[in-house]
Short mmCIF file of C-alpha atoms in Angstrom, two decimals:
data_model
loop_
_atom_site.label_atom_id
_atom_site.label_comp_id
_atom_site.label_asym_id
_atom_site.label_seq_id
_atom_site.Cartn_x
_atom_site.Cartn_y
_atom_site.Cartn_z
CA HIS A 187 -10.22 -0.33 -7.92
CA SER A 188 -11.46 0.24 -11.06
CA GLU A 189 -7.87 1.57 -12.67
CA VAL A 190 -5.62 -0.37 -15.00
CA SER A 191 -1.95 -0.95 -14.06
CA ARG A 192 0.03 -0.74 -16.70
CA ALA A 193 3.13 1.40 -16.66
CA GLU A 194 2.43 3.54 -20.25
CA ILE A 195 -0.67 4.53 -18.88
CA ASP A 196 -0.84 7.90 -16.79
CA ILE A 197 -1.87 6.90 -13.06
CA PHE A 198 -4.50 10.27 -13.40
CA ASP A 199 -5.86 8.47 -16.69
CA ARG A 200 -6.14 4.83 -15.45
CA GLU A 201 -9.54 5.21 -14.34
CA GLY A 202 -11.19 6.14 -17.60
CA VAL A 203 -8.91 4.23 -19.75
CA PHE A 204 -10.33 1.34 -17.26
CA ILE A 205 -14.04 2.76 -17.98
CA GLN A 206 -13.44 2.13 -21.89
CA GLU A 207 -11.55 -0.96 -21.74
CA VAL A 208 -13.07 -3.41 -19.15
CA MET A 209 -16.41 -2.06 -18.10
CA THR A 210 -17.97 -1.49 -21.11
CA PRO A 211 -17.51 -4.43 -21.97
CA LEU A 212 -18.27 -6.31 -18.71
CA LEU A 213 -21.44 -4.67 -18.36
CA ARG A 214 -22.42 -5.17 -21.96
CA ASP A 215 -21.54 -8.80 -21.31
CA PHE A 216 -23.09 -9.10 -18.24
CA GLN A 217 -25.97 -7.52 -18.09
CA LYS A 218 -27.60 -9.13 -14.78
CA LEU A 219 -24.41 -9.55 -12.56
CA ARG A 220 -24.75 -6.98 -9.77
CA ILE A 221 -21.39 -4.50 -10.43
CA VAL A 222 -20.33 -2.30 -8.21
CA MET A 223 -17.02 0.54 -8.99
CA GLU A 224 -15.17 0.29 -6.38
CA HIS A 225 -13.24 4.01 -4.87
CA ILE A 226 -14.26 5.90 -7.60
CA SER A 227 -12.04 9.42 -8.25
CA THR A 228 -13.27 11.23 -11.16
CA ALA A 229 -16.24 13.38 -12.50
CA GLY A 230 -15.55 10.06 -15.81
CA ALA A 231 -16.25 7.80 -13.89
CA VAL A 232 -19.65 9.46 -11.77
CA GLU A 233 -21.12 10.50 -15.64
CA PHE A 234 -20.99 6.93 -16.42
CA VAL A 235 -22.62 5.32 -13.81
CA LYS A 236 -25.48 7.82 -13.34
CA ASN A 237 -25.45 6.59 -17.09
CA GLY A 238 -25.71 3.75 -16.56
CA PRO A 239 -27.75 0.60 -16.31
CA ASP A 240 -29.73 -0.28 -12.60
CA ASN A 241 -26.34 -3.53 -12.66
CA LEU A 242 -24.59 -0.40 -12.18
CA ALA A 243 -23.25 1.60 -9.10
CA ALA A 244 -20.50 3.17 -6.95
CA SER A 245 -18.50 3.23 -3.94
CA MET A 246 -16.77 6.42 -2.52
CA THR A 247 -13.97 6.92 0.17
CA ALA A 248 -14.63 9.77 2.65
CA HIS A 249 -10.91 10.51 1.50
CA HIS A 250 -11.68 11.51 -2.21
CA LEU A 251 -14.70 13.12 -1.23
CA LEU A 252 -12.90 16.13 1.11
CA TYR A 253 -9.19 16.65 -0.46
CA ASN A 254 -7.44 16.29 -4.06
CA ARG A 255 -3.97 15.95 -4.86
CA ASN A 256 -3.54 19.51 -3.62
CA ALA A 257 -3.71 17.45 -0.33
CA LEU A 258 -1.28 15.14 -1.43
CA LEU A 259 1.58 16.99 -3.63
CA VAL A 260 1.35 20.66 -2.26
CA GLY A 261 4.43 21.81 0.05
CA GLY A 262 6.24 19.36 0.12
CA VAL A 263 4.55 14.97 -1.15
CA LYS A 264 2.60 14.65 1.89
CA PRO A 265 2.75 10.58 1.83
CA HIS A 266 -0.21 10.36 4.27
CA PHE A 267 -2.38 10.91 1.51
CA TYR A 268 -1.35 8.55 -1.25
CA CYS A 269 -3.56 6.67 -1.97
CA LEU A 270 -5.04 4.38 -5.15
CA PRO A 271 -7.31 5.67 -7.10
CA ILE A 272 -4.87 8.83 -6.96
CA LEU A 273 -6.89 12.47 -5.08
CA LYS A 274 -7.33 13.74 -8.35
CA ARG A 275 -8.02 17.61 -8.81
CA GLU A 276 -10.84 19.37 -7.37
CA THR A 277 -12.83 19.87 -9.92
CA HIS A 278 -13.92 15.57 -9.84
CA ARG A 279 -13.85 15.87 -5.77
CA LEU A 280 -16.78 18.62 -6.64
CA ALA A 281 -18.14 16.12 -9.24
CA LEU A 282 -17.59 13.14 -6.20
CA VAL A 283 -19.49 14.96 -3.40
CA GLU A 284 -22.48 16.20 -5.54
CA ALA A 285 -23.20 12.60 -6.48
CA ALA A 286 -22.56 10.85 -3.10
CA THR A 287 -24.74 13.30 -1.61
CA SER A 288 -27.21 13.32 -4.04
CA GLY A 289 -29.65 10.84 -2.88
CA SER A 290 -29.33 8.22 -6.08
CA PRO A 291 -28.69 4.44 -4.44
CA LYS A 292 -26.44 4.69 -6.71
CA PHE A 293 -23.44 5.58 -4.93
CA PHE A 294 -22.48 4.18 -1.35
CA ALA A 295 -19.98 4.81 0.92
CA GLY A 296 -16.36 2.01 0.87
CA THR A 297 -13.47 3.32 2.65
CA ASP A 298 -10.53 1.46 1.63
CA SER A 299 -9.55 1.99 5.09
CA ALA A 300 -5.52 1.31 4.76
CA PRO A 301 -3.74 0.44 7.50
CA HIS A 302 -0.56 1.19 6.98
CA THR A 303 2.76 1.24 9.14
CA THR A 304 3.38 4.79 9.65
CA ALA A 305 7.05 3.29 8.58
CA THR A 306 5.65 1.95 5.39
CA LYS A 307 4.37 5.12 4.82
CA GLU A 308 6.80 7.27 5.38
CA SER A 309 9.63 5.15 3.15
CA ALA A 310 10.82 5.74 -0.61
CA CYS A 311 8.72 3.58 -2.28
CA GLY A 312 5.59 4.51 0.46
CA CYS A 313 2.68 2.21 0.42
CA ALA A 314 -0.77 3.74 -0.80
CA GLY A 315 -3.96 3.45 1.22
CA VAL A 316 -5.16 6.92 3.60
CA TYR A 317 -6.46 5.02 7.46
CA THR A 318 -9.46 6.63 7.52
CA ALA A 319 -11.40 3.50 10.36
CA HIS A 320 -10.65 5.71 13.21
CA ALA A 321 -13.64 8.17 12.08
CA ALA A 322 -14.89 7.33 9.01
CA VAL A 323 -18.21 7.45 9.62
CA GLU A 324 -17.74 11.37 11.30
CA LEU A 325 -15.41 12.16 8.09
CA TYR A 326 -17.88 11.15 5.72
CA ALA A 327 -20.86 13.39 7.64
CA GLU A 328 -17.86 16.28 7.10
CA ALA A 329 -18.55 15.42 3.25
CA PHE A 330 -22.26 16.11 3.32
CA GLU A 331 -22.59 18.99 5.65
CA SER A 332 -20.75 20.90 3.68
CA ARG A 333 -23.59 20.73 0.56
CA GLY A 334 -26.18 21.23 3.48
CA LYS A 335 -27.80 16.96 2.66
CA LEU A 336 -26.67 15.24 6.78
CA ASP A 337 -30.60 14.01 5.90
CA LEU A 338 -29.30 11.58 2.99
CA LEU A 339 -25.96 9.87 4.41
CA GLU A 340 -28.17 7.70 6.03
CA GLY A 341 -29.03 6.00 2.93
CA PHE A 342 -25.19 6.64 1.51
CA LEU A 343 -23.79 4.67 5.03
CA SER A 344 -26.49 2.40 5.47
CA GLU A 345 -28.45 1.27 3.25
CA HIS A 346 -28.08 2.40 -1.03
CA GLY A 347 -25.02 -0.75 -0.21
CA ALA A 348 -27.01 -3.38 0.99
CA ALA A 349 -29.24 -2.93 -1.85
CA HIS A 350 -27.93 -2.80 -4.53
CA TYR A 351 -26.05 -6.01 -2.87
CA GLY A 352 -29.93 -7.24 -2.58
CA LEU A 353 -29.05 -7.73 1.03
CA GLU A 354 -31.62 -6.80 4.35
CA LYS A 355 -30.43 -3.60 5.98
CA ASN A 356 -28.73 -3.61 9.70
CA GLU A 357 -31.11 -2.21 11.86
CA LYS A 358 -28.78 -1.24 14.40
CA GLN A 359 -28.59 2.32 14.95
CA ILE A 360 -25.70 5.19 15.69
CA THR A 361 -25.92 8.54 16.85
CA LEU A 362 -23.65 11.53 15.33
CA VAL A 363 -23.61 14.20 17.18
CA LYS A 364 -22.00 17.56 16.34
CA LYS A 365 -19.38 17.19 19.01
CA SER A 366 -15.31 17.95 17.79
CA TRP A 367 -12.47 15.49 18.33
CA ASP A 368 -8.59 15.46 18.42
CA VAL A 369 -7.99 13.00 16.36
CA PRO A 370 -4.55 11.12 17.74
CA ALA A 371 -1.09 11.05 16.29
CA LYS A 372 -0.64 7.63 16.11
CA TYR A 373 -2.74 4.36 17.19
CA GLU A 374 -0.39 1.36 18.02
CA PHE A 375 -0.98 -1.48 15.22
CA GLY A 376 1.00 -4.80 16.03
CA GLY A 377 4.18 -3.03 17.81
CA GLU A 378 3.62 -0.74 15.44
CA ASP A 379 2.41 2.29 14.66
CA VAL A 380 -0.66 3.35 11.94
CA THR A 381 -0.82 7.46 11.54
CA PRO A 382 -4.58 8.66 11.02
CA LEU A 383 -6.42 11.25 8.57
CA ARG A 384 -6.43 14.05 10.12
CA ALA A 385 -3.24 13.73 12.78
CA GLY A 386 -3.54 15.91 15.64
CA LEU A 387 -5.89 17.29 14.08
CA SER A 388 -10.01 17.58 15.00
CA VAL A 389 -13.34 15.62 13.37
CA ALA A 390 -15.83 17.94 13.11
CA TRP A 391 -18.47 14.61 14.39
CA SER A 392 -18.27 12.70 17.06
CA ILE A 393 -20.63 8.99 17.41
CA GLN A 394 -22.47 9.53 20.92
CA LYS A 395 -21.04 6.54 23.19
#
């Protein structure tokens, strides 16, 4: 993750400090290295990547595109929205969505799906991470649909990342259909269970079987 982890740095400021202390000198010293800021979460990171050199790109999670910190904190602490980088205010979420749906090859998907068990999330010191693997593509589709940019989803999911790393594009295809489905409350996981994002609620898109 593109964050510093020193205890004295406010958790909402750690991405910005990382850009200043780590990314800026890294780009100066390694001008031919392909660099990715994983799971960016702030408008500042968006601008840094947009204005950076061609060897710099960034990944984004579905949950950072769809939710802000109110989902975590309003009406009580919701541990299944606790992740790192932590969810930020709405202005940052909107900046992320704008960048993701811009068609820029500098931005692409990186789910950071984290299958921490329900017990380790719902505890006095819960693990950081959101489980989205059950519906990652469908959740990204919701974010792109919100901006009327579904035509740019394929590039974000399947092309930009491969191009940045100099890899061949995956030629396999899936088909998304506008058909909602209800997310289970739990998924079995190694004798325990995980609570997925949208547990007990619906997702607007489905992958055609």
